[in-house]
Amino acid sequence: MRILFIHPNYHSGGAEIAGNWPPAWVAYLTGVLKQAGFSDVHVIDAMTDRLDDAVLRARIAQLQPDILGTTAITPAIYAAERLLALAKEVSPRTLTVLGGIHATFMYRQVLAEAPWIDCIVRGEGEEIMVEVARAAAAGDFAAARAAIKGIAYLEDGKVVATPAAPTIRNLDALCPDWSILEWGKYTYIPLGTRVAIPNFARGCPFTCSFCSQWKFWRDYRIRDPRRVVDEIVRLRDEHGVGFFILADEEPTINRKKFVAFCQELIDRKVGLLWGMNTRVTDIIRDADLLPFYRRAGLIHVSLGTEAAAQLKLDLFRKETTIAQNKRAIRLLREAGIVVEAQFIVGLENETPETLEETYRMARDWDPDLANWSMYTPWPFSDLFRELGDRVEIFDYEKYNFVTPIIKPAAMDRAELLDRVMHNYRRFYARKALFSYPFAGSGERRRYLLGCLKAFLKAGFRRTFYDLGKVGYWGPQSRKKVDFRFDTARRRADPDEVEWTSVHNRRSVGERPAARKAMACGGGSEQLMEEGPADGGRNPS
């Protein structure tokens, strides 16, 4: 039984400007498959290697896999569908399998537009993939598939979805096979070293309408901090990893476990720099612990902030939020941690004035890095449904946080892009000339100069923000910008979307307002903990 995983070739000029990211899903699926006795597993990273259809066709023909699996976030869905169509053309007998967050909730639409897909894995894929492989190995997947929980498929032209599979309760039992990846490909440009993205937890205890993490993972489960550090040490020693970013949206939610994780990194002298996303409220909560986090190697924190166009609607909340953001950024910088502020732009009430305000916020708060992301409501989120007809673009390839999906009432999309670029040019010009060269002589300065290098490299190549694809070369080219939306794509029928998800919510406080739009790490709820916040250990 030969299994081939291919990471689809999709690029958007977003996070990838910092380097090539290892496809962790491949390592996790390979690990459980090998544990189950399926040892003939192969991987092709078409994204990192930028492989075209001709090359993929030849590789598939050479390997002749029994199962070909891929995954897709929303903007990569069409690339994944084309990839599986190619597989069927080359090897009709191959079982084609698609996983990932988009197909989990949009499986009806996906199967309608890509009927050559034999099986969609819905939700957490490890245990389901093993069952799919066992059914295929037995010789009659079509007969066995109805008994496999957590999949969807076509039968006589109709979509069949089996009952949801249970979530994996013990994440520490998963043993990802990181050796399946060619680690020389995965370099983090700011530090010039290999990069990994380990999991600290899965899911989220909160149910924000603008987010999809809690929907996909369903339950919030956190790993044993010692086991996470075991994995990081193996990545360092066996694969030469020199930097890691925690894959979680907000790893600081459970302070007790996060403190234990940092203490373990210090006690074992792991000696790696690392980064994470988290929330302003968690940084303020942990103000006294920030120097301790820095000693554990934390060098980069990305903070989600609320959109200026939204804050405009509530002056009191705006003043409070701005004060908190400014304080959190100051606390991180005082602790020697590089801080990145994430700004959401492109809401329906966006104006030139609100975009200018985000720049003034960035100047006033003084983060080390700033990122302006386009408002992108996932098509399976509660927020997307609430927006209704205000969403006009259903070309999911453009749902990448760098393309304006929502058209503001007061400006066109090209002007929105131009003004966002104006913010980037001013912010980083000042930082390059008056800040980064004078940021000391240690790790923090080296890191900031490395980030500037990555930013300039992507700008020179026109890969940043997809500028080359849309034809943007500066303010003079604004009228010629073409986002090349596929207008033939239509909104999925509401009955074709899996809106609901079973979720064990363990938060306190009220659910955030339904229309709130924030960057990753932008929530405000807190997890109720039991026992001392530091887990009984003194981080000092």
XYZ file of C-alpha atoms in Angstrom:
540
model
C 0.000 0.000 0.000
C 1.681 3.168 -1.212
C 0.485 6.508 0.132
C 1.516 9.840 -1.376
C 0.884 13.192 0.278
C 1.226 16.359 -1.794
C 1.166 19.853 -0.319
C -0.612 22.012 -2.954
C 1.242 24.733 -4.833
C -0.449 27.921 -3.650
C 1.186 31.311 -2.984
C -0.222 34.646 -1.894
C 2.633 36.791 -0.600
C 1.458 36.709 3.002
C 3.239 34.853 5.809
C 5.463 33.045 3.306
C 7.557 36.184 2.801
C 9.348 35.177 6.031
C 10.443 31.838 4.591
C 9.309 28.355 3.633
C 7.099 26.698 6.228
C 7.187 22.910 6.759
C 3.800 21.227 6.110
C 3.229 19.841 9.602
C 0.077 17.957 8.548
C 2.255 15.585 6.516
C 4.396 14.702 9.539
C 1.381 14.069 11.776
C -0.409 11.829 9.260
C 2.768 9.944 8.360
C 3.456 9.279 12.039
C 0.110 7.630 12.756
C 0.121 5.721 9.469
C 3.524 4.222 10.170
C 2.404 3.301 13.683
C -0.527 1.489 12.050
C 1.804 -0.480 9.752
C 1.688 1.649 6.581
C 5.375 2.269 5.964
C 5.384 3.131 2.248
C 4.647 6.846 2.574
C 5.974 9.570 0.256
C 5.735 13.352 0.331
C 5.907 16.065 -2.329
C 5.899 19.683 -1.205
C 4.654 21.337 -4.394
C 4.318 24.698 -2.657
C 7.891 25.014 -1.418
C 9.321 23.497 -4.611
C 6.893 25.486 -6.810
C 6.107 22.413 -8.903
C 3.891 22.848 -11.954
C 1.355 20.340 -13.256
C 3.799 18.740 -15.690
C 6.265 17.898 -12.927
C 3.517 16.637 -10.610
C 2.073 14.506 -13.383
C 5.461 12.840 -13.917
C 6.020 12.274 -10.179
C 2.581 10.729 -9.694
C 3.080 8.493 -12.726
C 6.415 7.374 -11.325
C 5.121 6.611 -7.819
C 1.717 5.147 -8.782
C 0.226 5.642 -5.307
C -2.708 3.650 -4.000
C -3.824 6.715 -2.028
C -3.048 10.349 -2.829
C -3.921 12.833 -0.130
C -3.741 16.594 0.101
C -5.073 19.403 2.258
C -6.371 22.911 1.738
C -7.045 26.050 3.639
C -9.678 28.172 1.901
C -7.417 30.038 -0.576
C -5.688 26.793 -1.601
C -8.889 24.838 -2.297
C -8.822 25.208 -6.087
C -5.158 24.196 -6.245
C -5.998 21.098 -4.190
C -8.970 20.234 -6.401
C -6.843 20.566 -9.549
C -4.143 18.425 -7.995
C -6.561 15.577 -7.278
C -8.029 15.857 -10.784
C -4.521 15.464 -12.143
C -4.016 12.383 -9.986
C -7.132 10.763 -11.416
C -5.996 11.521 -14.961
C -2.604 9.924 -14.371
C -3.763 7.021 -12.202
C -7.542 6.395 -12.260
C -7.265 3.618 -9.672
C -5.698 5.954 -7.067
C -7.942 6.816 -4.127
C -8.034 10.632 -3.888
C -8.412 12.111 -0.403
C -8.819 15.744 0.659
C -8.610 17.138 4.180
C -8.267 20.517 5.835
C -10.508 23.195 7.259
C -12.206 24.330 4.044
C -13.334 20.887 2.922
C -14.430 20.048 6.470
C -17.182 22.665 6.374
C -17.690 23.115 2.625
C -17.613 19.443 1.600
C -20.923 19.592 -0.241
C -19.761 22.424 -2.472
C -16.320 20.857 -2.928
C -17.733 17.507 -4.022
C -20.143 19.239 -6.389
C -17.338 21.094 -8.162
C -14.740 18.300 -7.852
C -16.565 14.944 -8.130
C -13.259 13.170 -8.807
C -12.477 13.394 -5.084
C -13.143 9.972 -3.570
C -13.102 10.968 0.088
C -13.095 14.113 2.205
C -11.713 13.851 5.721
C -13.680 16.157 8.011
C -11.899 17.587 11.026
C -8.883 16.168 12.822
C -7.302 13.821 10.330
C -4.951 11.406 12.050
C -7.288 8.652 13.256
C -9.650 9.045 10.295
C -6.804 8.706 7.806
C -5.724 5.431 9.380
C -9.248 4.059 8.954
C -9.331 5.217 5.323
C -5.987 3.496 4.657
C -7.168 0.262 6.287
C -10.339 0.245 4.205
C -8.353 0.858 1.003
C -5.820 -1.834 1.906
C -8.662 -4.324 2.380
C -9.455 -3.892 -1.318
C -12.948 -2.390 -1.310
C -13.041 1.158 0.022
C -16.485 1.794 -1.529
C -18.004 -0.999 0.522
C -16.299 -0.020 3.773
C -16.538 3.783 3.679
C -19.993 4.100 5.236
C -18.610 2.708 8.498
C -15.794 5.260 8.724
C -16.692 8.219 10.930
C -15.734 11.726 9.880
C -15.697 11.478 6.083
C -17.829 12.641 3.157
C -18.091 11.208 -0.357
C -20.335 10.914 -3.390
C -22.575 7.889 -3.835
C -24.762 7.730 -6.954
C -24.283 11.458 -7.378
C -25.435 12.322 -3.847
C -23.266 13.594 -1.010
C -22.972 11.263 1.963
C -21.515 12.501 5.240
C -20.878 9.966 7.977
C -21.246 10.918 11.650
C -18.453 13.080 13.042
C -15.456 11.246 14.447
C -14.562 11.889 18.093
C -11.721 14.289 18.786
C -8.331 12.905 19.781
C -8.279 13.167 23.545
C -4.587 12.416 24.138
C -2.554 14.627 21.836
C 0.654 13.382 23.442
C -0.004 9.949 21.952
C 0.559 11.404 18.479
C 4.106 10.939 17.217
C 4.672 13.059 14.107
C 7.302 11.692 11.748
C 9.313 14.832 11.087
C 11.930 12.787 9.200
C 9.553 12.557 6.227
C 10.363 16.200 5.383
C 13.450 17.529 3.603
C 14.485 20.030 6.247
C 17.010 21.861 4.130
C 14.080 23.522 2.336
C 12.527 25.144 5.381
C 14.444 28.286 6.278
C 13.269 31.230 8.351
C 14.697 34.211 6.490
C 15.046 36.645 9.438
C 17.469 34.294 11.211
C 18.743 32.219 8.291
C 17.962 28.987 10.116
C 15.599 26.032 9.826
C 12.106 26.590 11.191
C 9.441 24.306 12.686
C 5.831 24.848 13.762
C 5.036 22.502 16.689
C 1.628 22.277 18.352
C 1.214 23.269 22.004
C -2.553 22.787 21.986
C -5.460 22.301 19.625
C -8.670 24.267 19.536
C -9.816 27.171 21.648
C -12.176 27.368 24.640
C -13.833 30.460 23.162
C -16.304 30.747 20.262
C -15.613 34.057 18.526
C -17.712 34.539 15.396
C -14.779 35.835 13.322
C -12.639 32.762 14.012
C -12.734 29.160 12.792
C -10.211 27.394 15.026
C -12.750 26.408 17.659
C -15.070 25.072 14.966
C -12.468 22.870 13.322
C -10.775 21.402 16.403
C -14.065 21.412 18.377
C -12.563 20.844 21.834
C -9.727 22.688 23.538
C -6.974 20.219 24.416
C -3.506 21.092 25.628
C -0.404 18.930 25.586
C 1.946 18.065 28.427
C 4.558 20.879 28.328
C 7.369 18.367 28.849
C 6.277 16.378 25.811
C 6.167 19.527 23.702
C 9.731 20.365 24.727
C 10.770 16.751 24.010
C 9.531 17.274 20.454
C 11.304 20.622 20.108
C 14.572 19.093 21.300
C 14.238 16.303 18.713
C 13.578 18.878 16.007
C 16.706 20.734 17.087
C 18.997 17.712 17.445
C 17.759 15.494 14.605
C 16.716 18.039 11.988
C 18.788 21.132 12.714
C 15.850 23.386 13.604
C 17.048 26.722 14.984
C 13.769 28.596 15.391
C 10.166 27.614 16.025
C 6.765 29.255 16.056
C 3.989 27.729 18.130
C 1.173 26.756 15.779
C -1.557 27.712 18.249
C -3.565 30.866 17.744
C -3.181 31.763 21.437
C -0.845 29.464 23.420
C -1.031 31.679 26.511
C -4.719 30.928 27.130
C -3.759 28.388 29.817
C -1.186 30.353 31.790
C -0.342 27.479 34.131
C 0.653 25.177 31.259
C 2.401 27.949 29.330
C 4.533 28.894 32.325
C 5.439 25.214 32.770
C 6.423 25.055 29.092
C 8.723 28.075 29.447
C 10.240 26.697 32.646
C 10.968 23.423 30.871
C 12.748 25.273 28.043
C 14.910 27.081 30.606
C 15.633 24.049 32.797
C 16.704 21.953 29.807
C 18.742 24.765 28.251
C 17.039 24.276 24.877
C 18.616 27.478 23.608
C 16.263 28.265 20.708
C 14.545 31.514 19.853
C 10.844 31.259 19.131
C 7.680 33.206 18.415
C 3.931 33.066 18.881
C 0.594 34.817 18.408
C -1.293 35.898 21.485
C -3.697 38.464 22.878
C -3.244 41.902 24.339
C -5.190 40.918 27.448
C -2.879 37.962 28.092
C 0.201 40.165 27.829
C -1.231 42.622 30.355
C -2.253 39.720 32.611
C 1.294 38.337 32.471
C 3.169 41.645 32.713
C 5.384 40.395 35.561
C 6.176 37.172 33.686
C 7.366 38.712 30.412
C 11.078 38.786 31.376
C 10.720 35.104 32.305
C 9.182 34.342 28.906
C 12.092 36.147 27.261
C 14.592 34.006 29.201
C 12.816 30.955 27.791
C 13.732 32.148 24.284
C 10.583 34.036 23.300
C 11.730 36.703 20.830
C 8.648 37.555 18.710
C 5.032 38.116 19.734
C 2.314 38.969 17.225
C -0.664 40.771 18.768
C -4.139 40.924 17.274
C -5.786 44.340 17.419
C -9.260 45.531 16.555
C -9.979 47.321 13.277
C -9.923 51.146 13.415
C -13.038 51.259 11.240
C -14.829 49.228 13.889
C -13.475 51.145 16.864
C -14.864 54.258 15.195
C -18.323 52.996 16.140
C -17.704 53.016 19.905
C -15.615 55.893 21.276
C -15.451 54.611 24.860
C -14.351 51.132 23.820
C -11.917 52.692 21.350
C -10.149 54.686 24.062
C -9.963 51.677 26.370
C -8.725 49.353 23.623
C -6.063 51.789 22.412
C -4.731 52.219 25.954
C -4.496 48.440 26.426
C -2.767 47.896 23.088
C -0.234 50.615 23.745
C 0.527 49.229 27.195
C 0.947 45.638 25.980
C 3.366 46.744 23.259
C 5.375 48.789 25.742
C 5.565 45.864 28.187
C 6.837 43.501 25.512
C 9.484 45.917 24.255
C 10.665 46.590 27.811
C 11.118 42.827 28.228
C 13.295 42.691 25.095
C 10.661 40.922 22.985
C 10.020 41.971 19.394
C 6.346 42.911 19.060
C 4.257 42.880 15.898
C 0.889 44.617 15.721
C -1.730 43.125 13.409
C -4.206 45.611 11.942
C -7.375 44.500 10.136
C -8.419 46.793 7.276
C -10.991 46.672 4.504
C -14.275 46.624 6.430
C -17.349 47.934 4.639
C -17.108 51.248 6.517
C -13.372 51.685 5.815
C -12.367 55.162 4.655
C -9.106 56.924 3.805
C -9.373 58.503 7.241
C -9.611 55.185 9.130
C -6.657 53.809 7.167
C -4.650 56.874 8.086
C -5.708 56.338 11.675
C -4.222 52.839 11.704
C -0.920 54.365 10.624
C -1.107 56.947 13.392
C -1.892 54.139 15.839
C 1.181 52.248 14.656
C 3.310 55.366 15.111
C 1.868 56.069 18.565
C 1.961 52.493 19.908
C 5.434 51.992 18.407
C 5.472 48.229 17.747
C 8.640 46.880 16.154
C 6.670 45.404 13.252
C 3.243 46.153 11.797
C 1.055 44.159 9.476
C -2.097 45.368 7.708
C -4.324 42.411 6.778
C -7.428 42.558 4.609
C -10.712 41.708 6.288
C -11.415 38.119 5.212
C -14.560 36.384 6.513
C -14.178 32.626 6.129
C -17.105 31.264 4.081
C -18.019 28.811 6.844
C -17.838 31.303 9.723
C -20.776 32.848 11.550
C -19.419 36.224 10.503
C -19.705 35.364 6.795
C -23.346 34.452 7.216
C -24.044 37.650 9.160
C -22.448 39.807 6.450
C -24.913 38.476 3.886
C -24.966 40.394 0.601
C -22.070 42.587 1.663
C -19.831 39.727 0.562
C -19.665 39.965 -3.233
C -16.556 37.879 -4.015
C -16.736 34.087 -3.859
C -13.428 33.352 -5.563
C -11.904 31.567 -2.582
C -8.398 31.667 -4.036
C -8.401 35.346 -3.092
C -9.391 34.736 0.544
C -5.778 35.200 1.571
C -5.718 38.322 3.807
C -3.922 40.355 1.111
C -6.805 40.758 -1.363
C -9.753 43.072 -0.565
C -12.769 40.748 -0.335
C -15.190 43.363 1.006
C -15.525 46.572 -1.003
C -15.720 49.598 1.308
C -18.587 51.945 0.532
C -16.312 55.001 0.431
C -13.492 53.722 -1.784
C -12.670 51.155 -4.427
C -10.462 48.133 -3.842
C -7.467 49.551 -5.714
C -7.471 52.687 -3.566
C -7.711 50.503 -0.458
C -4.646 48.530 -1.567
C -2.738 51.702 -2.433
C -3.373 53.280 0.951
C -2.367 50.101 2.756
C 0.902 50.107 0.808
C 1.313 53.775 1.740
C 1.134 52.722 5.401
C 3.717 49.982 4.881
C 6.137 52.297 3.054
C 6.015 54.986 5.748
C 6.166 52.618 8.698
C 9.110 50.524 7.532
C 11.039 53.455 6.086
C 11.082 55.066 9.521
C 11.985 51.801 11.224
C 14.800 51.053 8.762
C 16.341 54.521 9.129
C 15.698 55.460 12.745
C 14.927 52.323 14.763
C 16.365 48.954 13.726
C 20.013 50.041 13.358
C 19.938 51.390 16.908
C 18.088 48.509 18.597
C 21.109 47.408 20.601
C 23.623 44.756 19.621
C 22.053 41.487 20.696
C 19.433 39.039 19.512
C 16.684 41.609 19.281
C 18.603 43.838 16.854
C 19.722 40.875 14.759
C 16.146 39.636 14.596
C 14.732 43.008 13.527
C 17.335 43.472 10.813
C 16.530 39.954 9.597
C 12.828 40.816 9.413
C 13.681 43.925 7.403
C 15.728 41.758 5.039
C 12.763 39.412 4.503
C 10.422 42.351 3.898
C 12.768 43.996 1.375
C 13.432 40.712 -0.398
C 9.712 40.075 -0.919
C 9.164 43.659 -2.035
C 11.972 43.521 -4.574
C 10.620 40.267 -6.013
C 7.062 41.702 -6.105
C 5.823 38.687 -4.123
C 4.808 40.741 -1.083
C 1.027 41.134 -0.833
C 0.624 39.590 -4.314
C 1.664 42.965 -5.774
C 3.210 41.438 -8.878
C 0.104 39.392 -9.659
C -2.294 42.338 -9.431
C -0.039 44.779 -11.281
C 0.597 47.267 -8.465
C 3.841 49.256 -8.823
C 3.004 52.268 -6.691
C 0.391 55.059 -6.555
C 0.837 55.771 -10.264
C -0.393 52.244 -11.129
C -3.505 52.309 -8.947
C -5.949 52.614 -11.836
C -4.386 49.614 -13.574
C -4.657 47.223 -10.629
C -6.563 44.057 -11.517
C -7.386 41.565 -8.777
C -8.542 39.083 -11.419
C -11.500 37.799 -9.434
C -13.191 34.774 -10.936
C -16.692 36.230 -11.124
C -18.123 32.897 -12.266
C -17.745 31.621 -8.716
C -20.982 31.824 -6.753
C -21.922 31.839 -3.091
C -22.489 28.367 -1.699
C -26.090 27.611 -0.882
C -26.456 27.929 2.923
C -27.626 24.320 2.984
C -24.283 23.290 1.464
C -22.270 24.664 4.391
C -21.686 22.888 7.695
C -22.298 25.846 10.008
C -22.489 24.062 13.324
C -19.846 22.357 15.429
C -20.056 20.576 18.769
C -17.894 22.567 21.157
C -17.236 22.221 24.868
C -16.900 25.868 25.791
C -15.056 26.441 29.076
C -14.800 30.216 29.141
C -16.207 32.821 31.462
C -17.843 36.083 30.521
C -20.055 36.954 27.608
C -19.561 35.877 24.005
C -17.944 38.645 21.931
C -20.212 40.762 19.770
C -21.108 38.862 16.642
C -19.803 41.468 14.214
C -16.421 41.966 15.893
C -13.539 41.713 13.399
C -10.106 41.180 14.832
C -6.732 39.757 13.904
C -5.457 36.419 15.202
C -5.066 36.744 18.935
C -7.681 39.451 19.090
C -10.090 37.947 21.623
C -10.643 39.216 25.133
C -12.091 36.312 27.119
C -10.113 34.481 29.793
C -9.924 30.811 30.705
C -10.860 29.939 34.266
C -7.921 28.063 35.781
C -7.630 25.878 38.822
C -4.634 26.075 41.126
C -1.747 28.540 41.133
C -1.200 30.415 37.910
C 2.454 29.402 37.801
C 1.746 25.715 38.387
C 3.506 25.805 41.745
C 6.843 26.747 40.230
C 8.611 30.027 40.766
C 9.578 31.424 37.360
C 11.938 33.935 38.880
